[in-house]
PDB file of C-alpha atoms in Angstrom:
ATOM      1  CA  MET A   1      -7.423 -10.086   6.554  1.00  0.00           C
ATOM      2  CA  ILE A   2      -4.855  -7.648   5.175  1.00  0.00           C
ATOM      3  CA  ARG A   3      -1.651  -8.706   3.751  1.00  0.00           C
ATOM      4  CA  PHE A   4       1.268  -6.361   3.803  1.00  0.00           C
ATOM      5  CA  SER A   5       3.537  -7.115   1.007  1.00  0.00           C
ATOM      6  CA  SER A   6       6.169  -6.226  -1.598  1.00  0.00           C
ATOM      7  CA  ARG A   7       5.011  -8.049  -4.837  1.00  0.00           C
ATOM      8  CA  MET A   8       9.020  -7.997  -5.457  1.00  0.00           C
ATOM      9  CA  ALA A   9       9.273 -10.482  -2.212  1.00  0.00           C
ATOM     10  CA  THR A  10       8.799 -14.225  -2.601  1.00  0.00           C
ATOM     11  CA  PRO A  11       6.630 -16.218  -0.373  1.00  0.00           C
ATOM     12  CA  ARG A  12       9.448 -16.937   1.558  1.00  0.00           C
ATOM     13  CA  PHE A  13      10.854 -13.626   1.877  1.00  0.00           C
ATOM     14  CA  ALA A  14       7.674 -11.920   1.469  1.00  0.00           C
ATOM     15  CA  VAL A  15       6.631  -9.487   4.774  1.00  0.00           C
ATOM     16  CA  VAL A  16       3.620 -10.147   5.925  1.00  0.00           C
ATOM     17  CA  VAL A  17       1.231  -8.225   8.854  1.00  0.00           C
ATOM     18  CA  THR A  18      -1.685  -9.167   9.105  1.00  0.00           C
ATOM     19  CA  ILE A  19      -4.175  -6.922  10.631  1.00  0.00           C
ATOM     20  CA  SER A  20      -8.036  -7.576  11.827  1.00  0.00           C
ATOM     21  CA  LEU A  21     -10.208  -6.231   9.281  1.00  0.00           C
ATOM     22  CA  ALA A  22     -12.681  -5.401  12.047  1.00  0.00           C
ATOM     23  CA  ILE A  23     -10.208  -2.481  13.014  1.00  0.00           C
ATOM     24  CA  VAL A  24     -11.716  -0.274  10.028  1.00  0.00           C
ATOM     25  CA  ALA A  25     -15.446  -0.523  11.702  1.00  0.00           C
ATOM     26  CA  ALA A  26     -14.466  -1.169  15.521  1.00  0.00           C
ATOM     27  CA  ALA A  27     -12.445   1.600  15.943  1.00  0.00           C
ATOM     28  CA  ALA A  28     -14.702   3.756  17.754  1.00  0.00           C
ATOM     29  CA  ALA A  29     -12.365   6.822  16.860  1.00  0.00           C
ATOM     30  CA  PRO A  30     -12.837   8.729  13.405  1.00  0.00           C
ATOM     31  CA  PRO A  31      -9.818   8.551  11.197  1.00  0.00           C
ATOM     32  CA  VAL A  32      -6.616  10.368  11.606  1.00  0.00           C
ATOM     33  CA  VAL A  33      -6.926  12.859   8.456  1.00  0.00           C
ATOM     34  CA  VAL A  34      -3.452  13.526   7.054  1.00  0.00           C
ATOM     35  CA  ALA A  35      -2.411  15.661   4.608  1.00  0.00           C
ATOM     36  CA  GLN A  36      -2.472  13.444   1.042  1.00  0.00           C
ATOM     37  CA  GLY A  37       0.368  15.863  -0.444  1.00  0.00           C
ATOM     38  CA  GLU A  38       0.815  18.902  -3.147  1.00  0.00           C
ATOM     39  CA  VAL A  39       1.338  17.799  -6.560  1.00  0.00           C
ATOM     40  CA  SER A  40       4.880  15.603  -7.056  1.00  0.00           C
ATOM     41  CA  MET A  41       7.351  14.657  -9.717  1.00  0.00           C
ATOM     42  CA  SER A  42       8.555  12.133  -7.669  1.00  0.00           C
ATOM     43  CA  VAL A  43       7.250   9.456  -5.594  1.00  0.00           C
ATOM     44  CA  ASP A  44       9.214  10.750  -2.638  1.00  0.00           C
ATOM     45  CA  GLU A  45       6.656  10.478   0.545  1.00  0.00           C
ATOM     46  CA  PHE A  46       2.921   8.525   1.846  1.00  0.00           C
ATOM     47  CA  ASN A  47       0.410  10.641   3.102  1.00  0.00           C
ATOM     48  CA  GLY A  48       2.203  13.710   3.910  1.00  0.00           C
ATOM     49  CA  PHE A  49       5.198  11.503   5.659  1.00  0.00           C
ATOM     50  CA  ALA A  50       8.138  12.129   3.764  1.00  0.00           C
ATOM     51  CA  TRP A  51      10.709   9.071   3.181  1.00  0.00           C
ATOM     52  CA  GLY A  52      13.330   8.463   6.478  1.00  0.00           C
ATOM     53  CA  THR A  53      10.347  10.695   8.639  1.00  0.00           C
ATOM     54  CA  PRO A  54      11.658   9.103  11.921  1.00  0.00           C
ATOM     55  CA  ALA A  55       8.845   7.241  14.601  1.00  0.00           C
ATOM     56  CA  PRO A  56       8.751   9.639  16.777  1.00  0.00           C
ATOM     57  CA  GLU A  57       7.506  12.314  14.225  1.00  0.00           C
ATOM     58  CA  LEU A  58       5.075  10.338  12.669  1.00  0.00           C
ATOM     59  CA  TYR A  59       3.703   9.275  16.526  1.00  0.00           C
ATOM     60  CA  ALA A  60       3.563  12.773  17.431  1.00  0.00           C
ATOM     61  CA  ARG A  61       1.209  13.679  14.337  1.00  0.00           C
ATOM     62  CA  LEU A  62      -0.885  10.586  14.216  1.00  0.00           C
ATOM     63  CA  GLY A  63      -0.699   9.308  18.335  1.00  0.00           C
ATOM     64  CA  ALA A  64      -0.751   5.683  18.890  1.00  0.00           C
ATOM     65  CA  PRO A  65      -1.132   3.278  16.169  1.00  0.00           C
ATOM     66  CA  LEU A  66      -4.151   0.417  16.366  1.00  0.00           C
ATOM     67  CA  GLN A  67      -1.398  -2.318  15.885  1.00  0.00           C
ATOM     68  CA  ALA A  68       2.119  -2.550  15.607  1.00  0.00           C
ATOM     69  CA  ASP A  69       3.986  -5.383  14.469  1.00  0.00           C
ATOM     70  CA  THR A  70       7.463  -6.425  14.601  1.00  0.00           C
ATOM     71  CA  LEU A  71       8.446  -8.222  11.543  1.00  0.00           C
ATOM     72  CA  PRO A  72      12.496 -10.132  11.196  1.00  0.00           C
ATOM     73  CA  GLY A  73      15.322  -7.175   9.980  1.00  0.00           C
ATOM     74  CA  GLU A  74      14.663  -3.883  12.511  1.00  0.00           C
ATOM     75  CA  MET A  75      10.808  -3.649  10.459  1.00  0.00           C
ATOM     76  CA  VAL A  76       8.048  -1.726  12.358  1.00  0.00           C
ATOM     77  CA  VAL A  77       4.425  -1.844  10.950  1.00  0.00           C
ATOM     78  CA  LEU A  78       2.084   0.464  12.332  1.00  0.00           C
ATOM     79  CA  ALA A  79      -1.419   0.530  11.321  1.00  0.00           C
ATOM     80  CA  TYR A  80      -4.147   3.525  11.294  1.00  0.00           C
ATOM     81  CA  ARG A  81      -7.604   3.838  10.762  1.00  0.00           C
ATOM     82  CA  ASP A  82      -7.712   6.274   7.626  1.00  0.00           C
ATOM     83  CA  SER A  83      -9.939   6.877   4.964  1.00  0.00           C
ATOM     84  CA  LEU A  84      -9.098   7.704   0.811  1.00  0.00           C
ATOM     85  CA  GLU A  85     -10.935   8.800  -1.354  1.00  0.00           C
ATOM     86  CA  GLY A  86     -14.175   8.340   0.086  1.00  0.00           C
ATOM     87  CA  SER A  87     -13.277   4.604   1.538  1.00  0.00           C
ATOM     88  CA  ALA A  88     -12.277   3.770   4.857  1.00  0.00           C
ATOM     89  CA  SER A  89      -8.986   2.240   5.115  1.00  0.00           C
ATOM     90  CA  VAL A  90      -6.002   0.650   7.292  1.00  0.00           C
ATOM     91  CA  ALA A  91      -3.332   2.890   6.515  1.00  0.00           C
ATOM     92  CA  MET A  92      -0.108   0.997   7.376  1.00  0.00           C
ATOM     93  CA  TYR A  93       3.310   2.207   8.222  1.00  0.00           C
ATOM     94  CA  ALA A  94       6.646   0.917   8.010  1.00  0.00           C
ATOM     95  CA  MET A  95       9.542   1.461   9.702  1.00  0.00           C
ATOM     96  CA  LEU A  96      12.852   0.326   9.029  1.00  0.00           C
ATOM     97  CA  GLY A  97      15.300   1.098  12.200  1.00  0.00           C
ATOM     98  CA  GLU A  98      17.572   4.401  12.478  1.00  0.00           C
ATOM     99  CA  VAL A  99      16.369   4.464   8.441  1.00  0.00           C
ATOM    100  CA  GLY A 100      12.662   5.532   9.458  1.00  0.00           C
ATOM    101  CA  LEU A 101      10.021   4.904   7.137  1.00  0.00           C
ATOM    102  CA  VAL A 102      10.487   3.401   3.890  1.00  0.00           C
ATOM    103  CA  LYS A 103       6.793   1.974   3.014  1.00  0.00           C
ATOM    104  CA  GLY A 104       3.430   2.924   3.327  1.00  0.00           C
ATOM    105  CA  GLN A 105       0.124   1.195   2.004  1.00  0.00           C
ATOM    106  CA  HIS A 106      -3.669   1.851   2.638  1.00  0.00           C
ATOM    107  CA  SER A 107      -6.088  -1.354   2.404  1.00  0.00           C
ATOM    108  CA  ILE A 108      -9.544  -1.098   1.711  1.00  0.00           C
ATOM    109  CA  PRO A 109     -11.349  -3.776   1.484  1.00  0.00           C
ATOM    110  CA  PHE A 110     -13.989  -4.386  -0.685  1.00  0.00           C
ATOM    111  CA  ASP A 111     -17.197  -4.313   0.758  1.00  0.00           C
ATOM    112  CA  GLU A 112     -15.965  -0.251   2.241  1.00  0.00           C
ATOM    113  CA  MET A 113     -16.158   0.556  -1.443  1.00  0.00           C
ATOM    114  CA  GLU A 114     -20.268  -0.276  -2.447  1.00  0.00           C
ATOM    115  CA  SER A 115     -20.605   2.742  -1.935  1.00  0.00           C
ATOM    116  CA  THR A 116     -18.468   4.599  -4.029  1.00  0.00           C
ATOM    117  CA  GLY A 117     -19.651   1.949  -7.133  1.00  0.00           C
ATOM    118  CA  GLY A 118     -17.443  -0.836  -5.975  1.00  0.00           C
ATOM    119  CA  CYS A 119     -13.654  -1.836  -6.501  1.00  0.00           C
ATOM    120  CA  GLU A 120     -13.578  -1.186 -10.587  1.00  0.00           C
ATOM    121  CA  ALA A 121     -14.885   2.394  -9.661  1.00  0.00           C
ATOM    122  CA  GLN A 122     -12.399   2.377  -7.239  1.00  0.00           C
ATOM    123  CA  PHE A 123      -9.703   1.616  -8.676  1.00  0.00           C
ATOM    124  CA  VAL A 124     -10.242   4.040 -11.519  1.00  0.00           C
ATOM    125  CA  ARG A 125     -11.018   6.970  -8.915  1.00  0.00           C
ATOM    126  CA  LEU A 126      -7.220   6.583  -7.627  1.00  0.00           C
ATOM    127  CA  ARG A 127      -5.571   5.679 -10.278  1.00  0.00           C
ATOM    128  CA  LYS A 128      -6.311   9.521 -11.663  1.00  0.00           C
ATOM    129  CA  HIS A 129      -5.620  10.318  -8.079  1.00  0.00           C
ATOM    130  CA  LEU A 130      -1.866   9.626  -8.346  1.00  0.00           C
ATOM    131  CA  LEU A 131      -1.972  10.576 -12.344  1.00  0.00           C
ATOM    132  CA  LEU A 132      -2.335  13.992 -10.439  1.00  0.00           C
ATOM    133  CA  LYS A 133       0.153  13.870  -8.028  1.00  0.00           C
ATOM    134  CA  ASP A 134       2.812  12.225 -10.254  1.00  0.00           C
ATOM    135  CA  PRO A 135       1.483  14.271 -13.140  1.00  0.00           C
ATOM    136  CA  MET A 136       5.181  13.588 -15.158  1.00  0.00           C
ATOM    137  CA  ILE A 137       5.679   9.715 -14.058  1.00  0.00           C
ATOM    138  CA  VAL A 138       3.957   7.340 -16.484  1.00  0.00           C
ATOM    139  CA  PRO A 139       2.012   4.467 -15.136  1.00  0.00           C
ATOM    140  CA  GLU A 140       2.586   1.057 -16.488  1.00  0.00           C
ATOM    141  CA  ASP A 141      -0.551  -1.093 -16.379  1.00  0.00           C
ATOM    142  CA  ARG A 142      -1.475  -4.476 -16.050  1.00  0.00           C
ATOM    143  CA  SER A 143      -4.716  -5.909 -16.244  1.00  0.00           C
ATOM    144  CA  ARG A 144      -6.662  -9.241 -17.087  1.00  0.00           C
ATOM    145  CA  ASN A 145     -10.672 -10.658 -16.152  1.00  0.00           C
ATOM    146  CA  ASP A 146     -10.645 -14.377 -17.708  1.00  0.00           C
ATOM    147  CA  SER A 147     -14.121 -14.810 -16.696  1.00  0.00           C
ATOM    148  CA  PRO A 148     -16.941 -13.226 -18.266  1.00  0.00           C
ATOM    149  CA  LYS A 149     -18.299 -12.113 -14.680  1.00  0.00           C
ATOM    150  CA  ALA A 150     -18.204  -8.521 -13.632  1.00  0.00           C
ATOM    151  CA  PHE A 151     -14.764  -7.816 -12.493  1.00  0.00           C
ATOM    152  CA  CYS A 152     -15.287  -7.395  -8.763  1.00  0.00           C
ATOM    153  CA  GLU A 153     -16.494 -10.884  -9.024  1.00  0.00           C
ATOM    154  CA  ALA A 154     -13.982 -12.353 -11.147  1.00  0.00           C
ATOM    155  CA  VAL A 155     -11.749 -10.913  -8.848  1.00  0.00           C
ATOM    156  CA  LEU A 156     -13.436 -12.839  -5.861  1.00  0.00           C
ATOM    157  CA  ASP A 157     -12.922 -15.810  -7.950  1.00  0.00           C
ATOM    158  CA  GLY A 158      -9.213 -15.055  -8.755  1.00  0.00           C
ATOM    159  CA  ASP A 159      -9.695 -14.481 -12.240  1.00  0.00           C
ATOM    160  CA  ALA A 160      -8.788 -11.432 -12.487  1.00  0.00           C
ATOM    161  CA  ALA A 161      -6.549  -8.652 -11.558  1.00  0.00           C
ATOM    162  CA  TRP A 162      -5.353  -5.358 -12.089  1.00  0.00           C
ATOM    163  CA  ILE A 163      -2.184  -3.417 -11.608  1.00  0.00           C
ATOM    164  CA  SER A 164      -1.010   0.734 -12.096  1.00  0.00           C
ATOM    165  CA  THR A 165       3.135   1.237 -11.034  1.00  0.00           C
ATOM    166  CA  TRP A 166       4.457   4.671 -10.816  1.00  0.00           C
ATOM    167  CA  LEU A 167       8.282   4.262 -11.091  1.00  0.00           C
ATOM    168  CA  ASP A 168      10.385   7.149 -10.191  1.00  0.00           C
ATOM    169  CA  PRO A 169      13.096   7.095 -12.643  1.00  0.00           C
ATOM    170  CA  VAL A 170      15.592   9.079 -10.223  1.00  0.00           C
ATOM    171  CA  SER A 171      14.872   7.324  -7.305  1.00  0.00           C
ATOM    172  CA  GLY A 172      13.867   4.297  -7.767  1.00  0.00           C
ATOM    173  CA  ALA A 173      11.033   4.572  -5.766  1.00  0.00           C
ATOM    174  CA  ARG A 174       7.697   3.443  -7.026  1.00  0.00           C
ATOM    175  CA  ALA A 175       3.776   3.104  -5.845  1.00  0.00           C
ATOM    176  CA  MET A 176       0.951   0.965  -7.247  1.00  0.00           C
ATOM    177  CA  VAL A 177      -2.564   0.350  -6.870  1.00  0.00           C
ATOM    178  CA  VAL A 178      -3.033  -2.712  -7.152  1.00  0.00           C
ATOM    179  CA  ILE A 179      -6.473  -5.152  -7.140  1.00  0.00           C
ATOM    180  CA  ASP A 180      -4.906  -8.842  -6.648  1.00  0.00           C
ATOM    181  CA  ALA A 181      -6.698 -12.128  -7.996  1.00  0.00           C
ATOM    182  CA  GLY A 182      -8.358 -13.723  -4.736  1.00  0.00           C
ATOM    183  CA  GLN A 183      -7.649 -10.652  -2.782  1.00  0.00           C
ATOM    184  CA  PRO A 184     -11.280  -9.225  -1.308  1.00  0.00           C
ATOM    185  CA  ARG A 185      -9.476  -5.775  -0.940  1.00  0.00           C
ATOM    186  CA  LEU A 186      -7.409  -2.691  -3.010  1.00  0.00           C
ATOM    187  CA  ASN A 187      -4.786  -1.369  -2.031  1.00  0.00           C
ATOM    188  CA  VAL A 188      -2.774   1.676  -2.463  1.00  0.00           C
ATOM    189  CA  VAL A 189       1.254   1.050  -1.909  1.00  0.00           C
ATOM    190  CA  PHE A 190       4.264   3.989  -1.927  1.00  0.00           C
ATOM    191  CA  GLU A 191       8.003   2.107  -1.721  1.00  0.00           C
ATOM    192  CA  SER A 192      10.966   3.921  -1.445  1.00  0.00           C
ATOM    193  CA  ALA A 193      14.389   2.906  -2.857  1.00  0.00           C
ATOM    194  CA  GLU A 194      15.858   1.809   0.562  1.00  0.00           C
ATOM    195  CA  PHE A 195      12.510  -0.674   0.889  1.00  0.00           C
ATOM    196  CA  LEU A 196      12.842  -2.232  -2.430  1.00  0.00           C
ATOM    197  CA  ALA A 197      16.964  -2.602  -1.491  1.00  0.00           C
ATOM    198  CA  TRP A 198      15.889  -4.022   2.361  1.00  0.00           C
ATOM    199  CA  VAL A 199      13.914  -6.373   0.267  1.00  0.00           C
ATOM    200  CA  GLU A 200      16.203  -7.546  -2.002  1.00  0.00           C
ATOM    201  CA  SER A 201      18.812  -8.065   0.651  1.00  0.00           C
ATOM    202  CA  ARG A 202      16.344 -10.550   2.627  1.00  0.00           C
ATOM    203  CA  LYS A 203      16.360 -12.369  -0.281  1.00  0.00           C
ATOM    204  CA  SER A 204      19.867 -12.669  -0.552  1.00  0.00           C
ATOM    205  CA  ASP A 205      20.539 -13.442   3.523  1.00  0.00           C
ATOM    206  CA  PRO A 206      19.919 -17.148   4.051  1.00  0.00           C
ATOM    207  CA  SER A 207      19.953 -15.853   7.890  1.00  0.00           C
ATOM    208  CA  SER A 208      16.639 -14.281   7.867  1.00  0.00           C
ATOM    209  CA  GLY A 209      14.815 -17.638   7.719  1.00  0.00           C
ATOM    210  CA  PRO A 210      11.577 -18.402   5.753  1.00  0.00           C
TER     211      PRO A 210
END
């Protein structure tokens, strides 16, 4: 299952949408082709859609989503079949009430990366993709492999992880390439400052529930 969440959220307040990985392979239509964006000096969009893009504009360009989930706090997540750097993915767009698009995420299962050299090679490729897209932002890199096994195998055992984070110093938005320990997928995440503020407000609001 795919987990759509902010790394700043605690388990109690994590934003989670589960989407069957089968939609990547089972959808009959070809993936929606969206411009990946030109060279940028800031984290200001996802998949060619600027932060704040309203839902009607997104529907007009992408059509009906494969899945739509409504979350507490006026958040709606739309999922589309897509591809990124040679691997099939699920692209998820988080729409917040009248604010519009506040977060986007590509999720690529490990088995979709076998033809592109495996999870480690794809991580390096996607990290380079973001370096070229946002050349003025220097990423923070954190990685570990606590086992003698190859990286991708160690990830599946929960012994390895890797994250590169680009933080926009002006807007506070961020982008990440993430492989979490124990999770058989690679996520490419773009989060606006509005999304991060929404996560913080959910943490401090007792009425938001578990």
